[in-house]
Tab-separated table of C-alpha atoms in Angstrom:
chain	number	residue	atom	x	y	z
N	637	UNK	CA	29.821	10.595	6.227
N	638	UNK	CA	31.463	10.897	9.932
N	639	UNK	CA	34.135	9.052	10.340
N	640	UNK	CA	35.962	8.551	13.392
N	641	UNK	CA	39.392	7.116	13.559
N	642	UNK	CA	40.434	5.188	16.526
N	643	UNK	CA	44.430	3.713	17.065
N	644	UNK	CA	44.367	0.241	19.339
N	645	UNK	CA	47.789	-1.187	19.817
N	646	UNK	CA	48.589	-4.979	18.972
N	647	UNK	CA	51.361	-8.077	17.911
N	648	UNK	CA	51.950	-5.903	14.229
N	649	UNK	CA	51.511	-2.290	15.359
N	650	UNK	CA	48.882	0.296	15.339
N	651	UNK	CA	45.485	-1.128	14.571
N	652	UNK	CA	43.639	1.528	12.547
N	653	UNK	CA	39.696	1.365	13.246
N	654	UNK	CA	37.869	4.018	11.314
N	655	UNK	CA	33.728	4.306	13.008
N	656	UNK	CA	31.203	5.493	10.730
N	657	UNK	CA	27.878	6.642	10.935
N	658	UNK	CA	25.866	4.560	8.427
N	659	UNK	CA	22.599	6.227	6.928
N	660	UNK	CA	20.246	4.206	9.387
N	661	UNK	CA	21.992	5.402	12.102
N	662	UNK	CA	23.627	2.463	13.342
N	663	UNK	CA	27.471	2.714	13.932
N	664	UNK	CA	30.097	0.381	11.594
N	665	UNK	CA	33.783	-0.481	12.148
N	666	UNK	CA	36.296	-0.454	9.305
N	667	UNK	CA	39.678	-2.262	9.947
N	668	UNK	CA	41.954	-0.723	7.550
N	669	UNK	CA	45.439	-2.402	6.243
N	670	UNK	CA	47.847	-0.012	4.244
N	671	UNK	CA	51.031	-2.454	3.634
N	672	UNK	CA	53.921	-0.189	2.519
N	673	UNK	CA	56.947	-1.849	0.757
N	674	UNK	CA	60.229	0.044	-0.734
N	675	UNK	CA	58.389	3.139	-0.192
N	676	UNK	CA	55.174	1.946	-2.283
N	677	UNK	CA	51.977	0.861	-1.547
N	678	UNK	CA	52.282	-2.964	-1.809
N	679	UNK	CA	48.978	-4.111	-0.108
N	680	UNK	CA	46.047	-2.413	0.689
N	681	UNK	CA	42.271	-3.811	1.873
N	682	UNK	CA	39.619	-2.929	4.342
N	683	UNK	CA	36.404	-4.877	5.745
N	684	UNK	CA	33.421	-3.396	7.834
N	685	UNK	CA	31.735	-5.065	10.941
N	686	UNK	CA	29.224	-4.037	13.368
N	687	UNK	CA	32.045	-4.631	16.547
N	688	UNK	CA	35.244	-2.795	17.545
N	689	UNK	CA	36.146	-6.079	19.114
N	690	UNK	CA	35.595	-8.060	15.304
N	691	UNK	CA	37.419	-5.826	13.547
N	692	UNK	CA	40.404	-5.412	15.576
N	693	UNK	CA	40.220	-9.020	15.921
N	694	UNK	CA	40.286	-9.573	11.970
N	695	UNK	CA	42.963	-6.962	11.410
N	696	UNK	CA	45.269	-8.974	13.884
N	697	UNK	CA	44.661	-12.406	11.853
N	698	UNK	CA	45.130	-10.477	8.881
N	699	UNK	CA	48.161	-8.855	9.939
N	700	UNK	CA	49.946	-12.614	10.778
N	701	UNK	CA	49.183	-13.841	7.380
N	702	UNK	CA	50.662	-10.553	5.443
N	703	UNK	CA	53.668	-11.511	7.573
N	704	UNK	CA	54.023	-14.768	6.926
N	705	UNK	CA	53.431	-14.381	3.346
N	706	UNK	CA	56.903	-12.488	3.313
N	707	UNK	CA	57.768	-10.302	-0.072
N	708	UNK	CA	55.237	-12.187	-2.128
N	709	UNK	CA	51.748	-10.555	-1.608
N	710	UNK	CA	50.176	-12.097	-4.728
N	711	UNK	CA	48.028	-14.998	-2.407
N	712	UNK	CA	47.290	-12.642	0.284
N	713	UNK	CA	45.491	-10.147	-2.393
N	714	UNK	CA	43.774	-13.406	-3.624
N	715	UNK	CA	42.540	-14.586	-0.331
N	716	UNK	CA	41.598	-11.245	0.766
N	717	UNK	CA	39.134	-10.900	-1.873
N	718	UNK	CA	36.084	-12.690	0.109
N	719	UNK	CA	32.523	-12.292	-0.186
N	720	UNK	CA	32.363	-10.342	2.680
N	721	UNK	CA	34.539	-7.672	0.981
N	722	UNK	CA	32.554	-7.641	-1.865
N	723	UNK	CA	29.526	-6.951	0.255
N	724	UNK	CA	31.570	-4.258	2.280
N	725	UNK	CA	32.480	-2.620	-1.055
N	726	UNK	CA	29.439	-2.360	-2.373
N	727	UNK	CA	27.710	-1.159	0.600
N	728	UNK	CA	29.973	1.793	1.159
N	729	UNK	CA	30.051	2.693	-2.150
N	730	UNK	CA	26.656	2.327	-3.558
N	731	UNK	CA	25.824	5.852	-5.008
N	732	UNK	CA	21.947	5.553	-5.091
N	733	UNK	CA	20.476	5.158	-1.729
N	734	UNK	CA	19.791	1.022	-0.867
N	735	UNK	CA	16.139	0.754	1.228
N	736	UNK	CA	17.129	-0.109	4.658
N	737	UNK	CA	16.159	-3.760	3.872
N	738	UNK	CA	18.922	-4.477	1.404
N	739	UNK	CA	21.555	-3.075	3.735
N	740	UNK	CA	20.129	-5.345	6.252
N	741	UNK	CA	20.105	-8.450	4.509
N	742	UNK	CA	23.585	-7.683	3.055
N	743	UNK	CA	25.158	-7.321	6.418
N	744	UNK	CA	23.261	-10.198	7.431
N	745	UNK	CA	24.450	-12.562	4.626
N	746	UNK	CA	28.001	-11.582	6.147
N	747	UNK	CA	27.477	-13.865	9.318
N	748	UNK	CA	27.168	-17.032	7.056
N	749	UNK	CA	30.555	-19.308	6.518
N	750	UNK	CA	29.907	-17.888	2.485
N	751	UNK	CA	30.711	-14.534	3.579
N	752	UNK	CA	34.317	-16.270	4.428
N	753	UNK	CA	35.120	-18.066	1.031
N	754	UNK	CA	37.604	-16.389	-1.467
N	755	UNK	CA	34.854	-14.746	-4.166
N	756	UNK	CA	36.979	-16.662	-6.942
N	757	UNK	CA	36.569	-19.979	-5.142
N	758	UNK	CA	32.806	-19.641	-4.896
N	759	UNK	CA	30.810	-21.545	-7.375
N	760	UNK	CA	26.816	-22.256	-7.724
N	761	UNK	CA	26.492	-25.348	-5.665
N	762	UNK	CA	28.490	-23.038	-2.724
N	763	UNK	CA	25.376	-20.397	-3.460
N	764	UNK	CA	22.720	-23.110	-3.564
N	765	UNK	CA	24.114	-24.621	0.121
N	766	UNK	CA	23.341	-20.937	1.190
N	767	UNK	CA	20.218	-20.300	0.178
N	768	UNK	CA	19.377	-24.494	1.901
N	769	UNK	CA	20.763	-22.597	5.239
N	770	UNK	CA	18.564	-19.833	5.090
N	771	UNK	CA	15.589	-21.855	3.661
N	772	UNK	CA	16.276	-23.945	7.458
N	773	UNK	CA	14.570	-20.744	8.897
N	774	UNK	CA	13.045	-18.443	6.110
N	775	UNK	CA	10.102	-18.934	3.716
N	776	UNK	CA	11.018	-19.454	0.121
N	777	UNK	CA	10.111	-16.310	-0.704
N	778	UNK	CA	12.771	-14.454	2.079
N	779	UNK	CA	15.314	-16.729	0.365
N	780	UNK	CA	14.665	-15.396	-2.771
N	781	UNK	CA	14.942	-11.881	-1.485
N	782	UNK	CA	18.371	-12.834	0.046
N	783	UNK	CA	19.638	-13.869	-3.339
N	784	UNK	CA	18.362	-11.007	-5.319
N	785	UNK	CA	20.266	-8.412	-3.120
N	786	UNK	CA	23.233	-11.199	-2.860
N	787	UNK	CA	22.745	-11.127	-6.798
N	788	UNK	CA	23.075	-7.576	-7.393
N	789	UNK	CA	26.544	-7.935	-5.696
N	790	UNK	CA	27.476	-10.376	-8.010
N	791	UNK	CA	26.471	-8.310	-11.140
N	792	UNK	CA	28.878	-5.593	-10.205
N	793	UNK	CA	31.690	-7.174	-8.696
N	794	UNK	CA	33.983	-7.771	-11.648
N	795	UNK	CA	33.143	-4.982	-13.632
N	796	UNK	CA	33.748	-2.703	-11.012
N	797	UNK	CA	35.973	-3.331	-8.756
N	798	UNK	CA	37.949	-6.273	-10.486
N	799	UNK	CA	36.764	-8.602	-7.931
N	800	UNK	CA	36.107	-11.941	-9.135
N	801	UNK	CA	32.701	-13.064	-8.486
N	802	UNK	CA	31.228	-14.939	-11.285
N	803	UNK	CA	27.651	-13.788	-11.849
N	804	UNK	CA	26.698	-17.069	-14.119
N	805	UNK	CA	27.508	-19.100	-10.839
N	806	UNK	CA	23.956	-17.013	-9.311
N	807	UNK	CA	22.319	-17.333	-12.244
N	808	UNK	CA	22.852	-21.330	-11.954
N	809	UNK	CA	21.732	-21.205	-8.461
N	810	UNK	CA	18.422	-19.051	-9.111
N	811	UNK	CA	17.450	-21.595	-11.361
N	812	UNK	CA	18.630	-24.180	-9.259
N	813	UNK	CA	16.941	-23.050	-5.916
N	814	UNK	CA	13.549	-21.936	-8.061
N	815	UNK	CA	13.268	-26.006	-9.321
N	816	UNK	CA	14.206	-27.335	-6.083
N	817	UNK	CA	11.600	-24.952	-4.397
N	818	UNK	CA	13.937	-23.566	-1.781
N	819	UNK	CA	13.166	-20.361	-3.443
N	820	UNK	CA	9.348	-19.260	-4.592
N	821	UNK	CA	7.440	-16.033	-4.356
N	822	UNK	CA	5.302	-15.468	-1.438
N	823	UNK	CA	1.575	-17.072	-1.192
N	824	UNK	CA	-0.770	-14.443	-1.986
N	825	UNK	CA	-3.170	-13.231	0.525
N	826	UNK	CA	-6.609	-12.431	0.514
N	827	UNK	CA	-7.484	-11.834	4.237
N	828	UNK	CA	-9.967	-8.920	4.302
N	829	UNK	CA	-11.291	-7.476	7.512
N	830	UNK	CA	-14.746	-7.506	8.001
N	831	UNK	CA	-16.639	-4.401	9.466
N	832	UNK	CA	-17.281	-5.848	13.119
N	833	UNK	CA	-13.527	-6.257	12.934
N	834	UNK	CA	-12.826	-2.496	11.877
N	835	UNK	CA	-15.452	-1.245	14.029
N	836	UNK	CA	-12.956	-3.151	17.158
N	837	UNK	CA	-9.821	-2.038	16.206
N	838	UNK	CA	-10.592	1.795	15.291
N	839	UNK	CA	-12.742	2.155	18.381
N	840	UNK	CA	-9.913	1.068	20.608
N	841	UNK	CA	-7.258	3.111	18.585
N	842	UNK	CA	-9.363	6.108	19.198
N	843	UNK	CA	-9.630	5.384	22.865
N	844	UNK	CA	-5.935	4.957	22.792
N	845	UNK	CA	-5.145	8.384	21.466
N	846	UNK	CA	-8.016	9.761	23.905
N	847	UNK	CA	-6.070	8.672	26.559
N	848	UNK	CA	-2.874	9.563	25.173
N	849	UNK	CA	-2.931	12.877	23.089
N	850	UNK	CA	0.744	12.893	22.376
N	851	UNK	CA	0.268	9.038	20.639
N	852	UNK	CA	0.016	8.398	16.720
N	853	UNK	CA	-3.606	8.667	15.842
N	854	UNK	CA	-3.917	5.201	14.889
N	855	UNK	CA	-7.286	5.444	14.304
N	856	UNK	CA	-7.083	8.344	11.487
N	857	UNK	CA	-3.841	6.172	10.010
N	858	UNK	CA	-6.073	2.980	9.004
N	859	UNK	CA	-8.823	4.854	7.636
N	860	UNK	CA	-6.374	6.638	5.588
N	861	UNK	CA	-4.425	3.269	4.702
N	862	UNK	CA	-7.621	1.785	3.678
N	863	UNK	CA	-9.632	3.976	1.548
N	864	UNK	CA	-6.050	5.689	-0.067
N	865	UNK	CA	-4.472	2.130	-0.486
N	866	UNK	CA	-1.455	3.224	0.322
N	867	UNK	CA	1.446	1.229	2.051
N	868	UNK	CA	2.509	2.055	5.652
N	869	UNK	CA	6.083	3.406	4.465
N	870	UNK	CA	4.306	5.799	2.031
N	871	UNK	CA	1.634	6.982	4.595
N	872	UNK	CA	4.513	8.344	6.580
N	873	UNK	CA	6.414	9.685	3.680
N	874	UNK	CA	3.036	11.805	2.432
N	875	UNK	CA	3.987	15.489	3.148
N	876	UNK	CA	1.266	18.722	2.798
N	877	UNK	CA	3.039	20.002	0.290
N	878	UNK	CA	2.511	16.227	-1.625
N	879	UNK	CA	-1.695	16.657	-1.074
N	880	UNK	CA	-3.374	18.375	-3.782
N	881	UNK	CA	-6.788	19.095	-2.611
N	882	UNK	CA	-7.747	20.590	-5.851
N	883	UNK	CA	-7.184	17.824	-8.222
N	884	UNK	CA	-7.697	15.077	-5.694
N	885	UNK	CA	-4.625	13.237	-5.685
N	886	UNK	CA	-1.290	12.897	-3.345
N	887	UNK	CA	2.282	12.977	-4.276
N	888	UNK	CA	4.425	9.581	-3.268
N	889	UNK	CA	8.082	9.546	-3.102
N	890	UNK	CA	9.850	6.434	-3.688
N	891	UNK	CA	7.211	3.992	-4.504
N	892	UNK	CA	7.669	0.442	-3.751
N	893	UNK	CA	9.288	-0.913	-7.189
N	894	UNK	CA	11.084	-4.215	-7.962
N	895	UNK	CA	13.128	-2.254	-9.984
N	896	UNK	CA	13.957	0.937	-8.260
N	897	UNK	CA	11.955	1.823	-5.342
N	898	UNK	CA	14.744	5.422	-4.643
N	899	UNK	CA	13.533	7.906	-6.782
N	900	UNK	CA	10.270	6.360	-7.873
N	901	UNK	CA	8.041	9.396	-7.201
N	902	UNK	CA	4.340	9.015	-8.478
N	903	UNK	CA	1.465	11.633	-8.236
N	904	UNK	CA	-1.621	8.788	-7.254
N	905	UNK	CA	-5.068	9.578	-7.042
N	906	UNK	CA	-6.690	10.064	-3.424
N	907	UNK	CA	-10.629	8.921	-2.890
N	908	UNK	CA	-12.137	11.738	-1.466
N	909	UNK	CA	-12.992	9.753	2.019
N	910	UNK	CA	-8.821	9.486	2.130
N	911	UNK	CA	-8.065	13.222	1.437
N	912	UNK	CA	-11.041	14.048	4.045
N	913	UNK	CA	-9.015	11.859	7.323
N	914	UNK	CA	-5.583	13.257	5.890
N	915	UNK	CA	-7.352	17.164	6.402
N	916	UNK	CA	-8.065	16.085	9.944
N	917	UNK	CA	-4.362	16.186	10.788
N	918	UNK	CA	-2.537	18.927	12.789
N	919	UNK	CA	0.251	20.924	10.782
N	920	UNK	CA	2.711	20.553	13.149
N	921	UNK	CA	5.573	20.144	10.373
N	922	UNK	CA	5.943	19.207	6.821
N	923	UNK	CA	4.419	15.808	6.856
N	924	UNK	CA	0.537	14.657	7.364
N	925	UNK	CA	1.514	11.465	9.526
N	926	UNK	CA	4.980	11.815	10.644
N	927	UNK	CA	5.366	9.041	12.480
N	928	UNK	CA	7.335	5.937	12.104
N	929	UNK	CA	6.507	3.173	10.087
N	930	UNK	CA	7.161	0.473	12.259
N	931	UNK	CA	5.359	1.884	14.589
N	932	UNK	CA	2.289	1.798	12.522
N	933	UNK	CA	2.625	-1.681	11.914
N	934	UNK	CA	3.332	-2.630	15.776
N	935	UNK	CA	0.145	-0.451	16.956
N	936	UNK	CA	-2.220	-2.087	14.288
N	937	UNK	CA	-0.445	-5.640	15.525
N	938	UNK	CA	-1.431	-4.842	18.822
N	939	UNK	CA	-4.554	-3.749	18.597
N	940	UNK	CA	-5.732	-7.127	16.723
N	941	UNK	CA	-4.069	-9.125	18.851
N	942	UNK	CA	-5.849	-7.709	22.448
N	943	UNK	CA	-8.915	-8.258	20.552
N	944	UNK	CA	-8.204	-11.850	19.006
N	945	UNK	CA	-8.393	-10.795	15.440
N	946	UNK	CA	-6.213	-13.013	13.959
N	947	UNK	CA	-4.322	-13.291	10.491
N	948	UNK	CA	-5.045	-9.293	10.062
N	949	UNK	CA	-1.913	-7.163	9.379
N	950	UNK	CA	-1.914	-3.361	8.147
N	951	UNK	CA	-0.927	-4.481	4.328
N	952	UNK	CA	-4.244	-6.164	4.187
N	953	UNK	CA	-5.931	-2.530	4.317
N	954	UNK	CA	-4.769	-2.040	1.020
N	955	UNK	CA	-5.727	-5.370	-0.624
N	956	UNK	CA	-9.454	-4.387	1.169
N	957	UNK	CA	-8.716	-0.701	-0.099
N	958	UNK	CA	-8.435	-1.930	-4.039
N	959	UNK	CA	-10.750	-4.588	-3.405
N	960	UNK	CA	-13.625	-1.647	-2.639
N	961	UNK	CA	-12.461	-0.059	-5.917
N	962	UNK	CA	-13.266	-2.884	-7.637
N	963	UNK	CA	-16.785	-3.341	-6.005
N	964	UNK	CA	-17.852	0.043	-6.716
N	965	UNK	CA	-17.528	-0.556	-10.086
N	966	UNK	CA	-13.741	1.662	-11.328
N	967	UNK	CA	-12.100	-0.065	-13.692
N	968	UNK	CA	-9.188	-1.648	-14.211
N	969	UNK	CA	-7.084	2.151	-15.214
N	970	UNK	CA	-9.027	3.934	-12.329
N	971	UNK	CA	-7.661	1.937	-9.590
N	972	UNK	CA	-4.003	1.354	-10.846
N	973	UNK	CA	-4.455	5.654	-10.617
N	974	UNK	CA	-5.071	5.485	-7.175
N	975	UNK	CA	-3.259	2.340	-6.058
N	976	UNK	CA	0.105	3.368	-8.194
N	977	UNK	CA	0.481	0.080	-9.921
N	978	UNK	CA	2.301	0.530	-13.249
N	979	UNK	CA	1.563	-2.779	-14.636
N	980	UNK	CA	-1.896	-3.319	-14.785
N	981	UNK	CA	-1.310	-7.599	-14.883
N	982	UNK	CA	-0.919	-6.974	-11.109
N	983	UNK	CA	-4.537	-5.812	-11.039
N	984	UNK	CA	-5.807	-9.271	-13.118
N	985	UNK	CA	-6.425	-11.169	-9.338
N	986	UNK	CA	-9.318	-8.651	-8.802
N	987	UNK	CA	-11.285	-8.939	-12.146
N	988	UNK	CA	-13.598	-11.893	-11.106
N	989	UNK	CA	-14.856	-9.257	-7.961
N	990	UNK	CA	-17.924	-7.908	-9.303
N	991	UNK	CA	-19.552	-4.373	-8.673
N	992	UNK	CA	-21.633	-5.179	-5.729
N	993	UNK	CA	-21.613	-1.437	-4.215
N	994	UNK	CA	-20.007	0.488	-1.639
N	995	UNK	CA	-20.220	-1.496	1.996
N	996	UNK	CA	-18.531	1.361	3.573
N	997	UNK	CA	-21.491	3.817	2.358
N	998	UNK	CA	-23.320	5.344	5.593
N	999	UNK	CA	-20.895	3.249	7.695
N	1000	UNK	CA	-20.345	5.355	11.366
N	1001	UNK	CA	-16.939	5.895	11.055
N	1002	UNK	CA	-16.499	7.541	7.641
N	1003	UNK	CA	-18.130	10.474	9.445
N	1004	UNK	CA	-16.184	10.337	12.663
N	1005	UNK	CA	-12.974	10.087	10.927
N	1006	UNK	CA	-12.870	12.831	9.090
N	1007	UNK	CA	-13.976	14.850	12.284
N	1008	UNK	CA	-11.406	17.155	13.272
């Protein structure tokens, strides 16, 4: 990783400010302390911010209390120990690649006064006043999300790094947030967009990239996200080498998983009207739709909201996607195939949808979009 070390002076000497590249591309501050006493290392700690300014600023306050602490050092290593470092820690070290989520909500979680407390001091009530501040602007199930990558902090802490976070203390406040509902997994939706709707959005998407050659082809995108099922993250992930026209099917790396979504790779089975829009697509380079993901999802935003769609967003073309599976009669093992679920309970919601046909069949823009 780049690292670039920068000297500031200040009241206690040289402030040492180490800037790193992190993975997303954003740039992160480490204020490192190396205490030396009687020719050994007596004290030694770092913390990360997103500022020059906050860490040279922390470094200074640290700095005053190593001093005033004199020849004993064994509070300051105590007090040292906060959240925040924990976080820091596990952040930088974290051999498997965190989504760019986690690493969000992580650095997030820093800003709250929790991120402050000495980790031994912290206890499940300190948790559960956490997760009441977030639940002030989040849904219950963001809160829960919070904990869960707060939680995998805790589960490490002690074990490997000798820092004293007790991991019953989350387990107390998981159950204690679930009863209290400030935590609770997100309402299930079951928006699907009707064919007047798709018939708005593509036809303005198309006119769009008319216009505007260079643009994503926003058009060919949803028709692929709808009859493929894919997510929007995997669309743009889907590479040439990945489609395997022979057998029908496309190769996904890192599937969404609420266990490990970094190296879940899964060979999925593409509908044939899905392989079709993905042919359509220029080789300019080693992926079918390399574009960025967020971009998808602003585009498709966009696009509903000019034309007063509302409650429509792009991860509803893959509940309509399964839902057509369904309707066309596949069974239960046919569409987990193509939509990559492992556990087929997740596929129960659909069995009351019975096989009422194809309402895509003959419709005008399964022709047009797999038009080159």
């Amino acid at each position: 990783m780049h690292a670039v070390q920068k000297h500031q002076k200040c009241c206690s000497g040289m402030v040492q400010i180490v800037e790193r590249k992190r993975k997303d591309g954003s740039t992160a501050y480490v204020a490192q302390i190396n205490v030396r006493r009687n020719g050994k290392w007596a004290h030694r700690e770092s913390r990360t911010f997103d500022k020059h300014a906050s860490a040279a600023a922390w470094y200074k306050k640290r700095m005053k209390e190593i001093s005033a602490a004199g020849d004993d050092l064994s509070t300051i290593k105590s007090k040292g120990r906060t959240l925040s470092t924990a976080i820091d820690r596990y952040i930088t070290e974290s051999v498997k690649d965190m989504g760019r989520t986690k690493a969000q909500v992580l650095r997030s979680i820093r800003e709250y006064d929790i991120a402050e407390m000495a980790c031994n001091d912290i206890r499940s009530h300190d948790i559960v006043q956490f997760a009441k501040d977030l639940g002030s602007s989040r849904t219950p199930a963001t809160v829960a999300n919070y904990l869960s990558h707060l939680g995998a902090v805790f589960a490490i802490a002690r074990p490997a790094w000798g820092i004293p976070l007790d991991q019953q203390a989350m387990k107390d406040a998981f159950v204690v947030c679930n009863r209290l509902g400030i935590t609770g997994k997100a309402k299930r939706r079951d928006r699907r967009p009707t064919l007047d709707e798709l018939n708005a959005i593509l036809t303005m998407l198309e006119d769009k990239h008319i216009r505007r050659p260079n643009s994503a082809p926003m058009h060919r995108i949803v028709g692929f996200a709808l009859f493929s099922t894919r997510r929007q993250e995997e669309i743009t992930r889907v590479s040439w080498e990945g489609l395997d026209k022979t057998h029908g099917r496309v190769f996904i790396k890192d599937m969404k998983h609420p266990g490990d979504k970094v190296g879940n790779d899964v060979w999925c089975e593409l509908p044939k009207p899905a392989m079709d829009i993905a042919l359509t697509m220029p080789k300019k380079g080693p992926l079918v739709f390399p574009y960025h993901s967020d971009t998808i999802s602003a585009s498709f935003t966009r696009a509903c909201k000019v034309l007063e769609i509302e409650d429509l967003r792009f991860h509803d073309l893959r509940h309509e996607g399964v839902t057509r599976l369904f309707e066309i009669g596949e069974t239960i093992p046919q569409v987990a195939a193509v939509s990559g679920h492992r556990s087929w309970s997740s596929l129960q919601r659909y069995t009351h949808i019975k096989q009422t046909g194809d309402k895509y069949e003959g419709w005008e823009w399964l022709e047009r979009l797999s038009r080159n």
